[in-house]
């Protein structure tokens, strides 16, 4: 079937014919890459209408509220798989068989420790530094430790980099927490599962055996799955852009961590809990809903809205169910959950939120489960970064293993036209 075409009509110019590419799922894309050669740019602040790349990893249908990883729905993966299997799926494109799974898990386990010098790096930070600031610095510093795998064109080098990042990021995350507490770092244990090991490094101490609750380990693993990847979001696009210059992959992931930190992105889970604290009581909800609707007020309802989802974020639905399950199993009656449920009910019945299709997103409920697991609010975005590392490295690997160009957007320039220099006396 011949490829579709688009005709661009611009006043005073000949018509420009552009190819239209048809995806396996989702919206057609108009290929505008030839336009610079024809003396015109497109303009799309925030890239809301721009497909920055071709990818086979994750598909999102914002209208349907659908999220697929290599064709598998997030609902099925959250219910039937585990995080390391999802890591394998994102990296290699297929779910592993038993032998592949065992080998993958074993390789990850053999890379969970960090170089002892990394432990010294922490001493450069204040104890009250935000853990995301520490994580940015420490992950970036990994680029100084692995000079044996710097040829990014070598698939084996890219693979060992992926293993090191997936394996070490929980160790580094837990170290960020322990450093803030002033407690000794816990070494990873190879007899524990991925989420179990993380919780052990977070809450265990050298003074006594620490038994990880299977309920909490399962909830933690599910949270890792729900945050693993999400197409070309701001932080993944940052990793791709940094990677497009051929930069060190550890430095590219550190760039992704920086982008994720913002409250409009991965920082929202921490912002949701702070917002619920600020609202305080169900009687104040209406006031905050009014603030969120007031254009002159910068306040936004944290955990609501999404650039792509104009329906329920499917991850929020799974998170909500998991929230009730975990709190019920732990016998926790969390007033913040009650408040969140009421806020959701009132917001979703409000014409403003309905008209603008603002639904709860992945961050709305995650904080409540993380709190139930015992994770402090300041560590919420660190957990998001831990989970998303596999998505970032999968996209980085997909880009580097295919033909790519350095990312170099242009601009709509509205500054001064050329003018002569004025000497000081004439200014
Ligand atoms: C993540 O991209 C991803 O995939 C991200 C992510 C991932 O997994 O990587 O899903 C993770 O970042 C989830 C989002 C977490 N952020 C928050 O919960 C912060 C609160 N949400 C908003 O900041 C906002 O919804 C954004 C940033 C998420 C999206 O912003 P957009 O693209 O501007 O949203 P929009 O274009 O759909 O907004 C439509 C309207 C706008 O008003 P108008 O200009 O049309 O008058 O709705 C308003 C927005 O101002 N609006 C909100 C709102 N979110 C959007 N108004 C009040 N409260 C909100 N939360």
Short mmCIF file of C-alpha atoms and ligand atoms in Angstrom, two decimals:
data_model
loop_
_atom_site.label_atom_id
_atom_site.label_comp_id
_atom_site.label_asym_id
_atom_site.label_seq_id
_atom_site.Cartn_x
_atom_site.Cartn_y
_atom_site.Cartn_z
CA UNK A 1 0.00 0.00 0.00
CA UNK A 2 1.50 3.37 -1.02
CA UNK A 3 2.53 5.56 1.85
CA UNK A 4 0.09 8.34 2.79
CA UNK A 5 1.03 11.92 1.92
CA UNK A 6 0.39 15.32 3.53
CA UNK A 7 0.36 18.56 1.54
CA UNK A 8 1.63 21.65 3.37
CA UNK A 9 0.23 24.84 1.92
CA UNK A 10 2.08 28.02 3.01
CA UNK A 11 1.10 31.45 1.64
CA UNK A 12 3.54 32.61 -0.98
CA UNK A 13 5.18 29.19 -1.36
CA UNK A 14 4.73 26.14 -3.54
CA UNK A 15 2.87 23.30 -1.88
CA UNK A 16 5.16 20.98 0.08
CA UNK A 17 4.42 17.25 -0.06
CA UNK A 18 5.37 15.37 3.11
CA UNK A 19 5.33 11.61 3.76
CA UNK A 20 2.97 10.31 6.45
CA UNK A 21 4.18 7.24 8.39
CA UNK A 22 1.62 4.78 9.78
CA UNK A 23 2.47 3.18 13.16
CA UNK A 24 1.52 -0.34 14.25
CA UNK A 25 -0.53 1.38 17.00
CA UNK A 26 -1.49 5.02 17.58
CA UNK A 27 -1.54 8.17 15.51
CA UNK A 28 -0.13 8.71 12.02
CA UNK A 29 2.92 10.97 11.95
CA UNK A 30 3.77 13.59 9.31
CA UNK A 31 7.50 13.40 8.55
CA UNK A 32 8.66 17.03 8.59
CA UNK A 33 12.41 16.25 8.62
CA UNK A 34 12.79 17.61 5.05
CA UNK A 35 11.33 21.03 5.90
CA UNK A 36 14.61 22.70 6.98
CA UNK A 37 15.93 22.01 3.50
CA UNK A 38 12.87 23.82 2.15
CA UNK A 39 13.50 26.87 4.34
CA UNK A 40 10.84 26.47 6.99
CA UNK A 41 10.63 25.04 10.55
CA UNK A 42 7.71 23.66 12.57
CA UNK A 43 6.97 25.23 15.96
CA UNK A 44 5.85 23.00 18.85
CA UNK A 45 6.78 24.25 22.37
CA UNK A 46 6.71 21.33 24.83
CA UNK A 47 6.66 18.94 21.86
CA UNK A 48 2.95 18.27 22.50
CA UNK A 49 2.40 17.34 18.84
CA UNK A 50 5.85 15.98 18.04
CA UNK A 51 7.04 12.38 17.69
CA UNK A 52 10.74 12.72 18.52
CA UNK A 53 11.76 9.21 17.47
CA UNK A 54 10.62 5.77 16.37
CA UNK A 55 10.37 3.22 19.18
CA UNK A 56 9.14 -0.33 19.81
CA UNK A 57 9.33 -0.34 23.60
CA UNK A 58 6.17 1.24 25.07
CA UNK A 59 2.83 2.34 23.64
CA UNK A 60 0.38 4.71 25.35
CA UNK A 61 -3.15 5.46 24.18
CA UNK A 62 -4.09 8.59 26.16
CA UNK A 63 -7.73 8.53 25.11
CA UNK A 64 -8.24 4.86 26.05
CA UNK A 65 -5.98 4.98 29.11
CA UNK A 66 -3.89 2.13 27.70
CA UNK A 67 -0.23 1.37 28.49
CA UNK A 68 1.63 -1.50 26.78
CA UNK A 69 5.23 -2.60 27.26
CA UNK A 70 6.35 -4.54 24.16
CA UNK A 71 2.63 -5.26 23.59
CA UNK A 72 1.82 -6.49 27.10
CA UNK A 73 -0.68 -4.41 29.15
CA UNK A 74 0.52 -2.81 32.36
CA UNK A 75 -2.45 -4.41 34.13
CA UNK A 76 -1.30 -7.93 33.16
CA UNK A 77 2.34 -7.23 33.91
CA UNK A 78 1.51 -5.78 37.35
CA UNK A 79 -0.69 -8.77 38.17
CA UNK A 80 1.31 -11.66 36.65
CA UNK A 81 4.95 -10.61 36.27
CA UNK A 82 7.69 -9.13 38.46
CA UNK A 83 10.05 -6.21 38.03
CA UNK A 84 13.12 -8.09 36.81
CA UNK A 85 11.00 -9.91 34.21
CA UNK A 86 9.68 -6.52 33.07
CA UNK A 87 13.30 -5.27 32.89
CA UNK A 88 14.16 -8.20 30.62
CA UNK A 89 11.05 -7.51 28.50
CA UNK A 90 11.87 -3.80 28.10
CA UNK A 91 15.51 -4.50 27.21
CA UNK A 92 15.16 -7.55 24.93
CA UNK A 93 11.59 -7.24 23.62
CA UNK A 94 10.28 -10.62 24.85
CA UNK A 95 9.36 -12.16 28.22
CA UNK A 96 12.19 -14.49 29.32
CA UNK A 97 11.82 -18.27 29.46
CA UNK A 98 12.91 -20.00 32.68
CA UNK A 99 16.56 -20.32 31.65
CA UNK A 100 16.78 -16.74 30.37
CA UNK A 101 15.11 -15.47 33.51
CA UNK A 102 17.45 -17.32 35.84
CA UNK A 103 20.51 -16.07 33.96
CA UNK A 104 19.23 -12.47 33.95
CA UNK A 105 18.44 -12.51 37.68
CA UNK A 106 21.81 -14.09 38.48
CA UNK A 107 23.70 -11.48 36.43
CA UNK A 108 21.82 -8.62 38.13
CA UNK A 109 22.61 -10.12 41.55
CA UNK A 110 26.31 -10.17 40.72
CA UNK A 111 26.37 -6.43 40.08
CA UNK A 112 24.43 -5.10 43.08
CA UNK A 113 27.48 -3.88 45.04
CA UNK A 114 28.97 -0.47 44.29
CA UNK A 115 32.72 0.26 44.25
CA UNK A 116 33.92 0.95 47.78
CA UNK A 117 35.10 4.41 46.65
CA UNK A 118 31.45 5.28 45.89
CA UNK A 119 30.80 4.98 49.63
CA UNK A 120 33.34 7.78 50.19
CA UNK A 121 31.48 10.03 47.72
CA UNK A 122 28.56 10.30 50.10
CA UNK A 123 30.74 12.03 52.68
CA UNK A 124 30.87 15.07 50.40
CA UNK A 125 27.16 15.72 50.94
CA UNK A 126 25.44 17.35 53.90
CA UNK A 127 23.37 14.83 55.88
CA UNK A 128 20.25 16.91 55.15
CA UNK A 129 20.83 17.01 51.38
CA UNK A 130 17.74 16.01 49.38
CA UNK A 131 18.27 12.35 48.40
CA UNK A 132 17.56 13.20 44.75
CA UNK A 133 20.51 15.62 44.81
CA UNK A 134 22.71 12.84 46.15
CA UNK A 135 21.38 10.30 43.65
CA UNK A 136 22.08 12.72 40.76
CA UNK A 137 25.64 13.13 41.91
CA UNK A 138 26.39 9.50 42.70
CA UNK A 139 24.88 8.06 39.49
CA UNK A 140 26.76 10.66 37.46
CA UNK A 141 29.94 9.65 39.29
CA UNK A 142 29.50 6.05 38.08
CA UNK A 143 30.72 7.44 34.73
CA UNK A 144 34.15 7.74 36.41
CA UNK A 145 34.24 4.08 37.42
CA UNK A 146 33.66 1.99 34.35
CA UNK A 147 36.30 2.69 31.75
CA UNK A 148 36.20 -0.96 30.66
CA UNK A 149 32.88 -0.48 28.83
CA UNK A 150 32.96 2.93 27.20
CA UNK A 151 32.53 1.87 23.57
CA UNK A 152 28.79 2.55 23.26
CA UNK A 153 28.84 1.06 19.73
CA UNK A 154 29.74 -2.31 21.31
CA UNK A 155 26.53 -4.16 22.18
CA UNK A 156 28.30 -6.06 24.98
CA UNK A 157 29.44 -2.76 26.53
CA UNK A 158 25.89 -1.43 26.36
CA UNK A 159 24.56 -4.62 27.94
CA UNK A 160 26.96 -4.61 30.90
CA UNK A 161 26.11 -0.92 31.45
CA UNK A 162 22.40 -1.83 31.61
CA UNK A 163 23.11 -4.61 34.10
CA UNK A 164 25.26 -2.35 36.28
CA UNK A 165 22.60 0.36 36.39
CA UNK A 166 19.63 -1.96 37.07
CA UNK A 167 21.62 -3.78 39.74
CA UNK A 168 23.22 -0.82 41.51
CA UNK A 169 20.43 1.73 41.50
CA UNK A 170 18.58 0.11 44.49
CA UNK A 171 21.87 -0.05 46.41
CA UNK A 172 22.54 3.64 45.73
CA UNK A 173 18.93 4.59 46.55
CA UNK A 174 19.09 2.80 49.91
CA UNK A 175 22.49 4.43 50.59
CA UNK A 176 20.90 7.85 50.05
CA UNK A 177 18.37 7.00 52.75
CA UNK A 178 20.88 5.54 55.20
CA UNK A 179 23.20 8.52 54.73
CA UNK A 180 20.40 10.91 55.72
CA UNK A 181 19.67 8.80 58.82
CA UNK A 182 23.30 8.56 59.84
CA UNK A 183 23.01 4.77 59.83
CA UNK A 184 25.61 2.46 58.26
CA UNK A 185 25.09 1.42 54.65
CA UNK A 186 23.74 -2.12 54.26
CA UNK A 187 25.40 -4.37 51.68
CA UNK A 188 23.09 -6.05 49.16
CA UNK A 189 22.25 -9.72 49.77
CA UNK A 190 22.18 -12.18 46.88
CA UNK A 191 19.80 -14.54 48.65
CA UNK A 192 16.99 -11.96 48.46
CA UNK A 193 14.72 -10.94 45.57
CA UNK A 194 15.14 -7.51 43.96
CA UNK A 195 12.46 -5.62 45.94
CA UNK A 196 13.16 -7.64 49.10
CA UNK A 197 16.85 -6.78 48.85
CA UNK A 198 16.03 -3.10 48.43
CA UNK A 199 13.80 -3.04 51.53
CA UNK A 200 16.46 -4.94 53.45
CA UNK A 201 19.09 -2.32 52.50
CA UNK A 202 16.64 0.43 53.44
CA UNK A 203 15.41 -0.81 56.80
CA UNK A 204 17.89 -3.46 57.94
CA UNK A 205 20.79 -2.69 60.31
CA UNK A 206 23.98 -4.62 61.14
CA UNK A 207 22.68 -5.03 64.69
CA UNK A 208 20.06 -7.69 64.03
CA UNK A 209 18.38 -9.87 61.42
CA UNK A 210 15.73 -7.94 59.45
CA UNK A 211 12.82 -9.91 58.06
CA UNK A 212 11.22 -8.25 55.01
CA UNK A 213 7.43 -8.54 54.94
CA UNK A 214 6.35 -10.47 51.79
CA UNK A 215 3.35 -8.08 51.50
CA UNK A 216 5.63 -5.05 51.44
CA UNK A 217 8.11 -6.70 49.08
CA UNK A 218 5.28 -7.55 46.66
CA UNK A 219 3.88 -4.00 46.91
CA UNK A 220 7.35 -2.55 46.33
CA UNK A 221 7.94 -4.78 43.31
CA UNK A 222 4.58 -3.72 41.85
CA UNK A 223 5.46 -0.04 42.32
CA UNK A 224 8.74 -0.69 40.48
CA UNK A 225 6.78 -2.28 37.60
CA UNK A 226 4.27 0.59 37.40
CA UNK A 227 7.04 3.17 37.07
CA UNK A 228 9.42 1.20 34.80
CA UNK A 229 8.81 3.00 31.52
CA UNK A 230 6.47 5.47 29.91
CA UNK A 231 7.41 6.22 26.26
CA UNK A 232 8.99 9.62 25.54
CA UNK A 233 8.27 11.46 28.83
CA UNK A 234 10.42 14.42 29.87
CA UNK A 235 13.13 12.41 31.63
CA UNK A 236 13.35 9.70 28.95
CA UNK A 237 13.56 12.39 26.27
CA UNK A 238 16.36 13.98 28.32
CA UNK A 239 18.27 10.69 28.38
CA UNK A 240 17.81 10.28 24.62
CA UNK A 241 18.96 13.85 23.91
CA UNK A 242 22.01 13.52 26.16
CA UNK A 243 22.77 10.10 24.65
CA UNK A 244 22.48 11.44 21.09
CA UNK A 245 25.79 13.28 21.52
CA UNK A 246 27.48 9.96 22.37
CA UNK A 247 27.83 10.91 26.04
CA UNK A 248 28.72 8.41 28.75
CA UNK A 249 25.55 6.38 29.55
CA UNK A 250 25.88 6.84 33.32
CA UNK A 251 26.01 10.60 32.77
CA UNK A 252 22.92 10.33 30.53
CA UNK A 253 20.99 8.51 33.27
CA UNK A 254 22.06 11.22 35.75
CA UNK A 255 20.54 13.74 33.33
CA UNK A 256 17.31 11.72 33.35
CA UNK A 257 17.28 11.73 37.16
CA UNK A 258 17.61 15.53 37.11
CA UNK A 259 14.65 15.92 34.75
CA UNK A 260 12.51 13.48 36.75
CA UNK A 261 13.04 15.47 39.97
CA UNK A 262 10.70 18.30 38.94
CA UNK A 263 7.26 18.44 40.69
CA UNK A 264 5.53 18.48 37.28
CA UNK A 265 7.10 15.08 36.55
CA UNK A 266 8.47 12.48 38.94
CA UNK A 267 8.56 14.90 41.86
CA UNK A 268 4.75 14.85 41.89
CA UNK A 269 4.51 11.84 44.22
CA UNK A 270 6.33 13.76 46.95
CA UNK A 271 4.24 16.84 46.09
CA UNK A 272 0.97 14.86 46.46
CA UNK A 273 1.72 13.91 50.07
CA UNK A 274 2.82 17.48 50.85
CA UNK A 275 -0.41 18.73 49.25
CA UNK A 276 -2.54 16.30 51.29
CA UNK A 277 -0.74 17.50 54.42
CA UNK A 278 -1.50 21.10 53.42
CA UNK A 279 -5.17 20.36 52.74
CA UNK A 280 -5.25 18.60 56.09
CA UNK A 281 -8.95 17.89 56.33
CA UNK A 282 -11.85 16.94 54.03
CA UNK A 283 -13.51 20.26 54.92
CA UNK A 284 -10.70 22.12 53.09
CA UNK A 285 -10.97 20.20 49.82
CA UNK A 286 -13.34 22.63 48.11
CA UNK A 287 -10.96 25.52 48.84
CA UNK A 288 -8.06 23.72 47.20
CA UNK A 289 -10.16 22.63 44.23
CA UNK A 290 -11.04 26.31 43.73
CA UNK A 291 -7.33 27.25 43.93
CA UNK A 292 -6.50 24.59 41.30
CA UNK A 293 -9.13 26.08 38.98
CA UNK A 294 -8.05 29.69 39.55
CA UNK A 295 -5.77 30.69 36.64
CA UNK A 296 -4.25 33.46 38.75
CA UNK A 297 -3.22 30.89 41.36
CA UNK A 298 -0.14 28.78 40.47
CA UNK A 299 -1.48 25.92 42.63
CA UNK A 300 -2.16 22.72 40.71
CA UNK A 301 -3.75 19.56 42.08
CA UNK A 302 -0.68 17.35 42.39
CA UNK A 303 -1.24 13.84 41.07
CA UNK A 304 -3.91 15.01 38.65
CA UNK A 305 -3.62 15.57 34.92
CA UNK A 306 -1.25 14.22 32.34
CA UNK A 307 0.18 15.40 29.03
CA UNK A 308 -0.93 12.18 27.32
CA UNK A 309 -3.66 10.52 29.40
CA UNK A 310 -7.01 12.21 28.86
CA UNK A 311 -8.59 9.24 30.64
CA UNK A 312 -7.60 7.35 33.78
CA UNK A 313 -3.87 6.62 33.97
CA UNK A 314 -4.03 2.80 34.03
CA UNK A 315 -1.16 2.79 36.51
CA UNK A 316 -3.23 4.89 38.93
CA UNK A 317 -6.01 2.29 38.79
CA UNK A 318 -3.61 -0.53 39.65
CA UNK A 319 -1.94 1.65 42.29
CA UNK A 320 -5.32 2.46 43.86
CA UNK A 321 -6.22 -1.24 44.14
CA UNK A 322 -2.78 -2.03 45.52
CA UNK A 323 -3.17 0.81 48.01
CA UNK A 324 -6.30 -0.69 49.53
CA UNK A 325 -4.80 -4.19 49.48
CA UNK A 326 -1.62 -3.14 51.29
CA UNK A 327 -3.34 -0.94 53.87
CA UNK A 328 -5.95 -3.66 54.58
CA UNK A 329 -3.28 -6.36 54.91
CA UNK A 330 -1.27 -4.14 57.25
CA UNK A 331 -4.39 -3.06 59.13
CA UNK A 332 -3.48 0.59 58.51
CA UNK A 333 -6.24 3.16 58.55
CA UNK A 334 -4.48 6.09 56.88
CA UNK A 335 -6.43 9.38 57.08
CA UNK A 336 -4.43 10.61 54.08
CA UNK A 337 -5.90 7.77 52.01
CA UNK A 338 -9.39 8.79 53.14
CA UNK A 339 -8.57 12.38 52.21
CA UNK A 340 -7.13 11.29 48.83
CA UNK A 341 -10.24 9.21 48.04
CA UNK A 342 -12.52 12.15 48.90
CA UNK A 343 -10.37 14.57 46.89
CA UNK A 344 -10.52 12.22 43.90
CA UNK A 345 -14.30 11.88 44.21
CA UNK A 346 -14.89 15.65 44.44
CA UNK A 347 -12.38 16.54 41.69
CA UNK A 348 -13.78 13.98 39.25
CA UNK A 349 -17.29 15.35 39.73
CA UNK A 350 -16.17 18.93 39.14
CA UNK A 351 -16.93 20.35 35.63
CA UNK A 352 -13.44 21.93 35.36
CA UNK A 353 -11.65 18.61 35.84
CA UNK A 354 -14.14 16.75 33.66
CA UNK A 355 -13.93 19.30 30.84
CA UNK A 356 -10.11 19.38 30.93
CA UNK A 357 -9.98 15.58 31.35
CA UNK A 358 -7.85 15.76 34.46
CA UNK A 359 -7.73 12.31 36.04
CA UNK A 360 -5.50 10.94 38.82
CA UNK A 361 -2.11 9.89 37.45
CA UNK A 362 0.46 7.37 38.62
CA UNK A 363 1.69 9.73 41.33
CA UNK A 364 -1.64 10.24 43.05
CA UNK A 365 -1.70 7.00 45.02
CA UNK A 366 1.91 5.87 44.94
CA UNK A 367 2.88 8.12 47.85
CA UNK A 368 0.29 6.55 50.13
CA UNK A 369 1.60 3.04 49.52
CA UNK A 370 5.20 4.18 49.85
CA UNK A 371 4.31 5.77 53.18
CA UNK A 372 2.63 2.50 54.29
CA UNK A 373 5.83 0.63 53.37
CA UNK A 374 7.73 3.07 55.59
CA UNK A 375 9.44 5.11 52.87
CA UNK A 376 9.82 8.79 53.88
CA UNK A 377 8.31 11.39 51.53
CA UNK A 378 11.73 12.75 50.56
CA UNK A 379 12.57 9.32 49.09
CA UNK A 380 9.47 9.00 46.87
CA UNK A 381 11.06 10.43 43.74
CA UNK A 382 14.20 8.39 44.39
CA UNK A 383 11.98 5.29 44.20
CA UNK A 384 10.52 6.60 40.93
CA UNK A 385 14.06 7.13 39.56
CA UNK A 386 15.08 3.64 40.72
CA UNK A 387 12.12 2.10 38.86
CA UNK A 388 12.52 4.21 35.71
CA UNK A 389 16.24 3.50 35.27
CA UNK A 390 15.43 0.40 33.20
CA UNK A 391 13.15 2.45 30.93
CA UNK A 392 15.81 5.10 30.45
CA UNK A 393 18.52 2.58 29.62
CA UNK A 394 16.19 0.60 27.32
CA UNK A 395 15.44 3.76 25.30
CA UNK A 396 19.11 4.79 25.32
CA UNK A 397 20.07 1.33 24.05
CA UNK A 398 17.32 1.35 21.39
CA UNK A 399 18.59 4.71 20.09
CA UNK A 400 22.31 3.85 20.12
CA UNK A 401 21.79 0.42 18.51
CA UNK A 402 20.02 1.99 15.51
CA UNK A 403 21.05 4.82 13.18
CA UNK A 404 20.56 8.13 15.02
CA UNK A 405 21.47 11.83 14.78
CA UNK A 406 22.46 14.25 17.50
CA UNK A 407 19.30 15.98 18.74
CA UNK A 408 19.37 19.66 17.71
CA UNK A 409 15.98 21.46 17.82
CA UNK A 410 15.71 24.93 16.21
CA UNK A 411 13.69 27.94 17.41
CA UNK A 412 11.30 30.75 16.56
CA UNK A 413 13.62 33.76 17.02
CA UNK A 414 11.86 36.97 18.10
CA UNK A 415 14.88 38.86 19.41
CA UNK A 416 16.70 41.92 17.98
CA UNK A 417 17.71 42.10 14.32
CA UNK A 418 21.43 42.80 13.72
CA UNK A 419 22.61 46.14 15.11
CA UNK A 420 26.01 47.94 15.50
CA UNK A 421 27.92 47.92 18.77
CA UNK A 422 27.49 51.05 20.94
CA UNK A 423 30.53 52.32 22.82
CA UNK A 424 30.01 53.01 26.53
CA UNK A 425 29.78 56.79 26.09
CA UNK A 426 26.91 56.41 23.61
CA UNK A 427 24.69 54.13 25.77
C1 LIG B 1 4.41 12.08 35.44
O1 LIG B 1 4.90 12.34 30.56
C2 LIG B 1 4.81 11.25 31.31
O2 LIG B 1 4.59 10.16 30.85
C3 LIG B 1 5.08 11.54 32.78
C4 LIG B 1 4.83 10.35 33.72
C5 LIG B 1 5.81 9.22 33.49
O3 LIG B 1 5.51 8.09 33.86
O4 LIG B 1 6.97 9.52 33.04
O5 LIG B 1 3.51 9.84 33.53
C6 LIG B 1 5.00 10.76 35.18
O6 LIG B 1 5.10 13.05 35.34
C7 LIG B 1 2.95 12.15 35.79
C8 LIG B 1 2.47 13.64 35.99
C9 LIG B 1 2.87 14.04 37.41
N1 LIG B 1 2.63 15.51 37.59
C10 LIG B 1 1.65 15.95 38.38
O7 LIG B 1 0.80 15.24 38.91
C11 LIG B 1 1.68 17.48 38.58
C12 LIG B 1 0.26 18.04 38.39
N2 LIG B 1 -0.10 17.90 36.97
C13 LIG B 1 0.12 19.08 36.13
O8 LIG B 1 1.31 19.76 36.45
C14 LIG B 1 -0.09 18.73 34.66
O9 LIG B 1 -1.22 17.96 34.58
C15 LIG B 1 1.00 18.07 33.87
C16 LIG B 1 2.30 18.76 33.98
C17 LIG B 1 1.16 16.64 34.29
C18 LIG B 1 0.56 18.11 32.41
O10 LIG B 1 0.53 19.48 32.08
P1 LIG B 1 -0.09 19.93 30.70
O11 LIG B 1 0.48 19.15 29.59
O12 LIG B 1 -0.05 21.42 30.62
O13 LIG B 1 -1.59 19.47 30.92
P2 LIG B 1 -2.73 19.78 29.95
O14 LIG B 1 -2.24 20.46 28.71
O15 LIG B 1 -3.50 18.52 29.78
O16 LIG B 1 -3.58 20.84 30.79
C19 LIG B 1 -4.85 21.13 30.32
C20 LIG B 1 -5.38 22.22 31.24
C21 LIG B 1 -4.43 23.43 31.38
O17 LIG B 1 -5.28 24.55 31.60
P3 LIG B 1 -5.58 25.54 30.33
O18 LIG B 1 -4.23 26.11 29.92
O19 LIG B 1 -6.19 24.66 29.26
O20 LIG B 1 -6.50 26.57 30.90
O21 LIG B 1 -5.56 21.71 32.56
C22 LIG B 1 -4.79 22.47 33.47
C23 LIG B 1 -3.70 23.15 32.68
O22 LIG B 1 -3.31 24.34 33.33
N3 LIG B 1 -4.23 21.53 34.42
C24 LIG B 1 -4.45 21.52 35.74
C25 LIG B 1 -3.75 20.42 36.24
N4 LIG B 1 -3.12 19.79 35.23
C26 LIG B 1 -3.42 20.49 34.11
N5 LIG B 1 -5.17 22.34 36.53
C27 LIG B 1 -5.18 22.03 37.85
N6 LIG B 1 -4.54 20.98 38.42
C28 LIG B 1 -3.81 20.16 37.63
N7 LIG B 1 -3.16 19.13 38.18
#
